[in-house]
Coordinates of C-alpha atoms and ligand atoms in Angstrom, one line a residue:
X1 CA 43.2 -27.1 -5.3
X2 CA 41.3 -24.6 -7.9
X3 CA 38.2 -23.0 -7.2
X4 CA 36.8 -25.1 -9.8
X5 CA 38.0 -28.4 -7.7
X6 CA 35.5 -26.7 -5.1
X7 CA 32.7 -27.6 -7.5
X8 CA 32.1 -31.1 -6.2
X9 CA 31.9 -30.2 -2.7
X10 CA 29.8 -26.7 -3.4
X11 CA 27.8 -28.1 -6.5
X12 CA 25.4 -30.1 -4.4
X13 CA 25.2 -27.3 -1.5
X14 CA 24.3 -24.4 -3.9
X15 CA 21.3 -26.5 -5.8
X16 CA 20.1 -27.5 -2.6
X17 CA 20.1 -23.7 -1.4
X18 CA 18.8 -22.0 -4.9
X19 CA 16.0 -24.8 -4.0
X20 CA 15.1 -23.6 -0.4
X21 CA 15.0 -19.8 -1.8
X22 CA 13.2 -21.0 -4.4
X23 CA 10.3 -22.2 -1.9
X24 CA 10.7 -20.4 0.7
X25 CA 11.2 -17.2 -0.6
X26 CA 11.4 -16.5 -4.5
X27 CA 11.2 -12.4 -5.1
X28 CA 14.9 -12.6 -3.2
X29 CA 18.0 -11.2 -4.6
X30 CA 20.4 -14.1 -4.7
X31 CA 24.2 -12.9 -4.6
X32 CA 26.4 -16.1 -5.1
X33 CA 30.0 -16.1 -3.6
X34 CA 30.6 -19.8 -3.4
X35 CA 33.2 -20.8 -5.4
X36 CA 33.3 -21.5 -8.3
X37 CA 31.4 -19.1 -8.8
X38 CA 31.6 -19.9 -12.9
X39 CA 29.5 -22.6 -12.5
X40 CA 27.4 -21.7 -9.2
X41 CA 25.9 -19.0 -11.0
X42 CA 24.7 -21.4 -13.9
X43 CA 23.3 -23.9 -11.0
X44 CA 21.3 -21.6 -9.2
X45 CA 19.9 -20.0 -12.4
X46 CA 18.8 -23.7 -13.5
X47 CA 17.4 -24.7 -10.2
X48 CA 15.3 -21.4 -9.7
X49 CA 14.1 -22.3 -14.2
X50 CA 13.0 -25.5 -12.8
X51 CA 10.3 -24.0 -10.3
X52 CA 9.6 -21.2 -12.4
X53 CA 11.5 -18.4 -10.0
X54 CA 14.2 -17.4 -11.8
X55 CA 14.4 -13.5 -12.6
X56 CA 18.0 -13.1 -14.3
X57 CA 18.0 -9.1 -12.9
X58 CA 18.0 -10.7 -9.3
X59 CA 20.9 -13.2 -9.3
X60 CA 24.5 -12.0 -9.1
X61 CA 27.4 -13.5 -8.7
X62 CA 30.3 -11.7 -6.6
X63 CA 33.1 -10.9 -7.9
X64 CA 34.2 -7.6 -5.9
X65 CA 37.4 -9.3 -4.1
X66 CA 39.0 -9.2 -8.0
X67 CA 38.0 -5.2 -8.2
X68 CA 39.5 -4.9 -4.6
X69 CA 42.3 -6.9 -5.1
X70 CA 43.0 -5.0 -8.5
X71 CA 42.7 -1.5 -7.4
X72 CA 44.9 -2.5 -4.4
X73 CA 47.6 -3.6 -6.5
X74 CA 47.8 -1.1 -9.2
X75 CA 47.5 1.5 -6.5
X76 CA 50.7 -0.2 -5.1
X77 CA 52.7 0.6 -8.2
X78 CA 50.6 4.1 -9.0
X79 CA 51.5 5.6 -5.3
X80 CA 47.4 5.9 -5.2
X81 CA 44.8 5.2 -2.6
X82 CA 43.0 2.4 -3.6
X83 CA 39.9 3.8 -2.5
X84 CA 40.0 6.4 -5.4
X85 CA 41.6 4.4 -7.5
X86 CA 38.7 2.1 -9.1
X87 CA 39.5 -0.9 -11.7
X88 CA 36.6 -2.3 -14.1
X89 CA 37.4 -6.4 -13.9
X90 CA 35.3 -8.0 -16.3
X91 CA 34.8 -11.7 -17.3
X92 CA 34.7 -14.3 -14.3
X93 CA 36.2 -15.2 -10.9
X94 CA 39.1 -17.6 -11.7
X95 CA 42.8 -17.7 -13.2
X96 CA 42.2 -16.5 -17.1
X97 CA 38.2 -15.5 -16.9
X98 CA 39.9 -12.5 -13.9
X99 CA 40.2 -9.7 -16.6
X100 CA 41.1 -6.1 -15.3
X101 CA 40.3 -3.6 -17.6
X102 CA 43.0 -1.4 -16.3
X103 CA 43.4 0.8 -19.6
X104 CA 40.1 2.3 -18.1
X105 CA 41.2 3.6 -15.0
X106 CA 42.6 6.7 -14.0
X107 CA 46.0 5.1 -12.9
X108 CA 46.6 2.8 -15.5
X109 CA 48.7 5.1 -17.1
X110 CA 51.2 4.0 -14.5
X111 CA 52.1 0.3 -16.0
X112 CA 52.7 0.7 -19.8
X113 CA 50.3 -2.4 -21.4
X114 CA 51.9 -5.2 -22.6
X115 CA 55.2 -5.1 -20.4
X116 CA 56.6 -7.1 -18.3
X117 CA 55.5 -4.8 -15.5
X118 CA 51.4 -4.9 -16.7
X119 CA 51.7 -8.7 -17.4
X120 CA 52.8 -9.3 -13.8
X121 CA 50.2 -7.0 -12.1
X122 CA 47.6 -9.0 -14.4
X123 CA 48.7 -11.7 -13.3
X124 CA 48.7 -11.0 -10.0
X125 CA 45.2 -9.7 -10.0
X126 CA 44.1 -13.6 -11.7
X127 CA 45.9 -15.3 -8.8
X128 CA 45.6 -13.1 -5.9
X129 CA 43.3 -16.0 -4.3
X130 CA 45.8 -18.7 -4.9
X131 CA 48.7 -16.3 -3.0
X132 CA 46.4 -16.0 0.0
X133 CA 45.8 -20.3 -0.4
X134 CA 49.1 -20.8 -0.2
X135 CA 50.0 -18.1 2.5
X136 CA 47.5 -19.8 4.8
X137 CA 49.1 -23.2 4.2
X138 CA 46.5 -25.4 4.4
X139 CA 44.3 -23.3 6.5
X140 CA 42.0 -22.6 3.7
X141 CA 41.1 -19.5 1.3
X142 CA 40.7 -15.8 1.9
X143 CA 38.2 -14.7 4.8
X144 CA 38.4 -11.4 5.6
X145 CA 38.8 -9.8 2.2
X146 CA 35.8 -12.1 1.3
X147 CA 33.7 -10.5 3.8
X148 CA 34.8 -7.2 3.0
X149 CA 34.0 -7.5 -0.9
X150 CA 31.0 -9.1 0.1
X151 CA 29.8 -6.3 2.7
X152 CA 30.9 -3.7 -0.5
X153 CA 28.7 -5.4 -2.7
X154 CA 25.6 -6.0 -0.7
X155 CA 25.8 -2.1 0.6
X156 CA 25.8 -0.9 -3.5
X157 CA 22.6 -3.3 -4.2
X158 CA 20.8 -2.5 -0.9
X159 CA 21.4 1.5 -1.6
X160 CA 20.6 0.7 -5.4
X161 CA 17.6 -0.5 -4.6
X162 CA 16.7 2.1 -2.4
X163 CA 16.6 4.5 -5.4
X164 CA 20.2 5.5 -5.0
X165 CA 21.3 6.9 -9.0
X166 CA 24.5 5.9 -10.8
X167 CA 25.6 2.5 -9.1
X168 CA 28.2 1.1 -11.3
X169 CA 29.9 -2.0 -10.7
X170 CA 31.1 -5.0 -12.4
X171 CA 29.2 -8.5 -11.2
X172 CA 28.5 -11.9 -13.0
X173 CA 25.2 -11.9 -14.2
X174 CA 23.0 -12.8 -17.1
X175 CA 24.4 -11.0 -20.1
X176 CA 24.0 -10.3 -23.9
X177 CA 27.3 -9.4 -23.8
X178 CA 28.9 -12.8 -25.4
X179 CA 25.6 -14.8 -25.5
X180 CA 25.6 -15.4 -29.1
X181 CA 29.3 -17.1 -28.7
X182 CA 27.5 -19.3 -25.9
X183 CA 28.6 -17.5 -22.8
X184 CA 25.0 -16.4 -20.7
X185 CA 26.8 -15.1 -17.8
X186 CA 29.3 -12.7 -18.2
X187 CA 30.9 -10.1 -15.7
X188 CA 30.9 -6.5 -16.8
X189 CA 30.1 -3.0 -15.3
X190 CA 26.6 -3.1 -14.7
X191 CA 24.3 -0.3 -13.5
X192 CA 22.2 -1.7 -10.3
X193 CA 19.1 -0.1 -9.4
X194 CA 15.1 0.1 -9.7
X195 CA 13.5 -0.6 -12.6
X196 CA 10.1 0.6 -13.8
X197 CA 7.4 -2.3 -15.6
X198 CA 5.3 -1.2 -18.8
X199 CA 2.7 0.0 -16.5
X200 CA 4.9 2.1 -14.3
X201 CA 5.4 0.0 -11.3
X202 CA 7.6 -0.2 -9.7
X203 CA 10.4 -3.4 -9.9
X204 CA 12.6 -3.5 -7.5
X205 CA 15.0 -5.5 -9.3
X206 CA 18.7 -5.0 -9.0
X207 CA 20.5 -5.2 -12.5
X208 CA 19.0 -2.2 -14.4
X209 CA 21.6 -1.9 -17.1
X210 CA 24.6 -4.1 -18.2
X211 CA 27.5 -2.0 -19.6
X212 CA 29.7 -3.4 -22.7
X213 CA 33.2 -3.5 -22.4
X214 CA 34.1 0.1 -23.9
X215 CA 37.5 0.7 -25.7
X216 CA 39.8 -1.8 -24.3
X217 CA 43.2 -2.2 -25.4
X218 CA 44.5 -5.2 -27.8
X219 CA 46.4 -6.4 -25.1
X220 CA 43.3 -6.3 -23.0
X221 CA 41.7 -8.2 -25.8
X222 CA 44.2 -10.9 -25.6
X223 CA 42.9 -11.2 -22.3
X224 CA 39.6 -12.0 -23.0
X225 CA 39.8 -14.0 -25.6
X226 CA 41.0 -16.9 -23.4
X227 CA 38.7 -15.7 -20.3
X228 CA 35.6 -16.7 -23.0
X229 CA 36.5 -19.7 -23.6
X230 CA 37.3 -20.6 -20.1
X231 CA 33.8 -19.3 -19.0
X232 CA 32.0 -20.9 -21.4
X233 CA 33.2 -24.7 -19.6
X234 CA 32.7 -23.2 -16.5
X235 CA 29.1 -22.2 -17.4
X236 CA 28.5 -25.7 -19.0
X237 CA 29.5 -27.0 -16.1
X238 CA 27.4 -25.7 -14.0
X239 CA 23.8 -26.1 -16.0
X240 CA 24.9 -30.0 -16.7
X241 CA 24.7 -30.3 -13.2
X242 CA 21.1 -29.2 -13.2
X243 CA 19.5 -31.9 -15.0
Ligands
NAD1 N1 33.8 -15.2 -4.6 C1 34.7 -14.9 -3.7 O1 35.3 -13.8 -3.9 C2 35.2 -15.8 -2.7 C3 36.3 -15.5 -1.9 C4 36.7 -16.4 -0.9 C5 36.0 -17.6 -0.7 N2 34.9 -17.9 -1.5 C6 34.1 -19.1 -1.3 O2 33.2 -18.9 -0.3 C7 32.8 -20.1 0.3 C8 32.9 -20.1 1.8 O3 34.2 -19.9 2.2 P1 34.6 -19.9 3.7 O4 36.0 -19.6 3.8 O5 33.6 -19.0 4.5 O6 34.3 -21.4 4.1 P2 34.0 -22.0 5.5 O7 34.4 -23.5 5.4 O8 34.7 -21.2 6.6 O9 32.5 -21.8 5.8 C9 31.6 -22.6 5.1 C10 30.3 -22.6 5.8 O10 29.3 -23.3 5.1 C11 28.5 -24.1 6.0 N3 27.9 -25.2 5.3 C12 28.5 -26.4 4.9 N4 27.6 -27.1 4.3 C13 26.4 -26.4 4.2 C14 25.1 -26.7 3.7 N5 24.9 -27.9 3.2 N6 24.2 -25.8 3.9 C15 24.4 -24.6 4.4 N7 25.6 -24.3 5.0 C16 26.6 -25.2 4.8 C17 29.5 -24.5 7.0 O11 28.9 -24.9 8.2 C18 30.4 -23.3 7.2 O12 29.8 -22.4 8.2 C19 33.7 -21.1 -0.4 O13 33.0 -21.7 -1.5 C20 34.9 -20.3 -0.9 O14 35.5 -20.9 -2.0 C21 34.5 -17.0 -2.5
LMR2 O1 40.9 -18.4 -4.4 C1 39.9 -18.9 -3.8 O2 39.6 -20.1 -3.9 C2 39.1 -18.1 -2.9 C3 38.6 -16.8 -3.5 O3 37.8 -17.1 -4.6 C4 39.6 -15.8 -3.7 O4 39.5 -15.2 -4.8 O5 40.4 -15.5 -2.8

């Protein structure tokens, strides 16, 4: 089963949820980890549309297991600690959209791109949720690391938007980035944090600034290529479901 298979089970559940904040109580930050999160991203930003809610600075979608799962691994073959050693994961959170950036980090240096060595850590990085599926046998997906990259992310936002400076970190959201080739959500490095209205008051908001992709290598741009066109389904998905 693919996280996208999830969709008809979780489809139904995250509409019906997005509609319950939606009344009960609207000015919430929404973080989205049900799978797949593609297309429950798109379904909650449609539902909250429909009842006039939706602020796009206030919904995120979570994909921190992919920048713990990548900063793990490379720090495996770097002889790092993977709390220093921080990977920028862009795109989605499935197979091809799962694209580490790892060019940008410090201990990229350590797997030359384009070999058989980067190609299997990418890999690896794309289907680390898959190995845990099929390590548990039946007995469902990750757990713990979910928790933990959820706890991760909802400690940056809560600190963000208790004025904390300089929060970097990629998460699904509404983005420019690739909006004019279709795709509204798109996962980059994005700056969390307060934001201030025309009139200087004060919007506690969440998504302050969304960071473009930076130099990225052409291998890295092979990656994305396919992640784009992947996401853009996903995100089709997801808002034909929200009629
Ligand atoms: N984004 C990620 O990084 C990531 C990682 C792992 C898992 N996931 C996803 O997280 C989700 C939860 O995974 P899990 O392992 O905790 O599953 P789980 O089956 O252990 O827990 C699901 C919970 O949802 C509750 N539930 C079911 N229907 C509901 C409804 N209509 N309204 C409210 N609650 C309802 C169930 O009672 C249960 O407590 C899945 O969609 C999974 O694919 C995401
Ligand atoms: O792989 C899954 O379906 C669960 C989760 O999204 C993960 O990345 O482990």
């Amino acid at each position: 089963m693919t996280r996208d298979d999830l969709f008809n089970t979780n489809a139904s559940i995250v509409r019906d949820l997005a509609a319950a904040i939606a009344r009960n109580t609207p000015k919430a930050h929404i973080l989205v980890i049900f799978n797949p999160v593609n297309s429950t991203v798109p379904i909650v930003a449609r539902t909250l549309e429909k009842t006039d809610t939706y602020n796009p600075t206030r919904l995120f979608g979570i994909t921190t297991l992919d920048v713990v799962r990548a900063s793990r691994f490379l720090s495996g073959i770097a002889g790092t600690d993977p709390a220093q050693t921080p990977v920028i994961v862009v795109g989605g959170h499935s197979g091809v959209t799962i694209v580490p950036l790892l060019s940008q980090s410090s201990a990229g240096t350590a797997v030359e791109q384009g070999s058989e060595a980067w190609k299997a850590l990418v890999h690896r990085i794309q289907y680390g949720g898959d190995e845990v599926v099929q390590a548990k046998d039946g007995a469902g997906s990750a757990t713990l690391s979910m928790a933990y990259a959820a706890a991760k992310y909802t400690n940056l936002l809560l600190r963000a938007l208790k004025g904390e400076a300089g929060i970097i970190t990629p998460t699904f959201v509404k983005s420019p980035l690739f909006a004019s080739q279709g795709i509204e959500f798109f996962s980059s490095a994005v700056e969390l944090g307060v934001s201030f209205h025309f009139n200087s008051h004060f919007r506690p908001n969440g998504v302050k600034k969304i960071h473009d992709l930076g130099n990225i290598t052409a291998q890295e741009q092979e990656l994305v290529n396919p992640a784009l066109t992947e996401l853009k389904k996903n995100i089709k998905k997801g808002f034909a479901f929200v009629q």
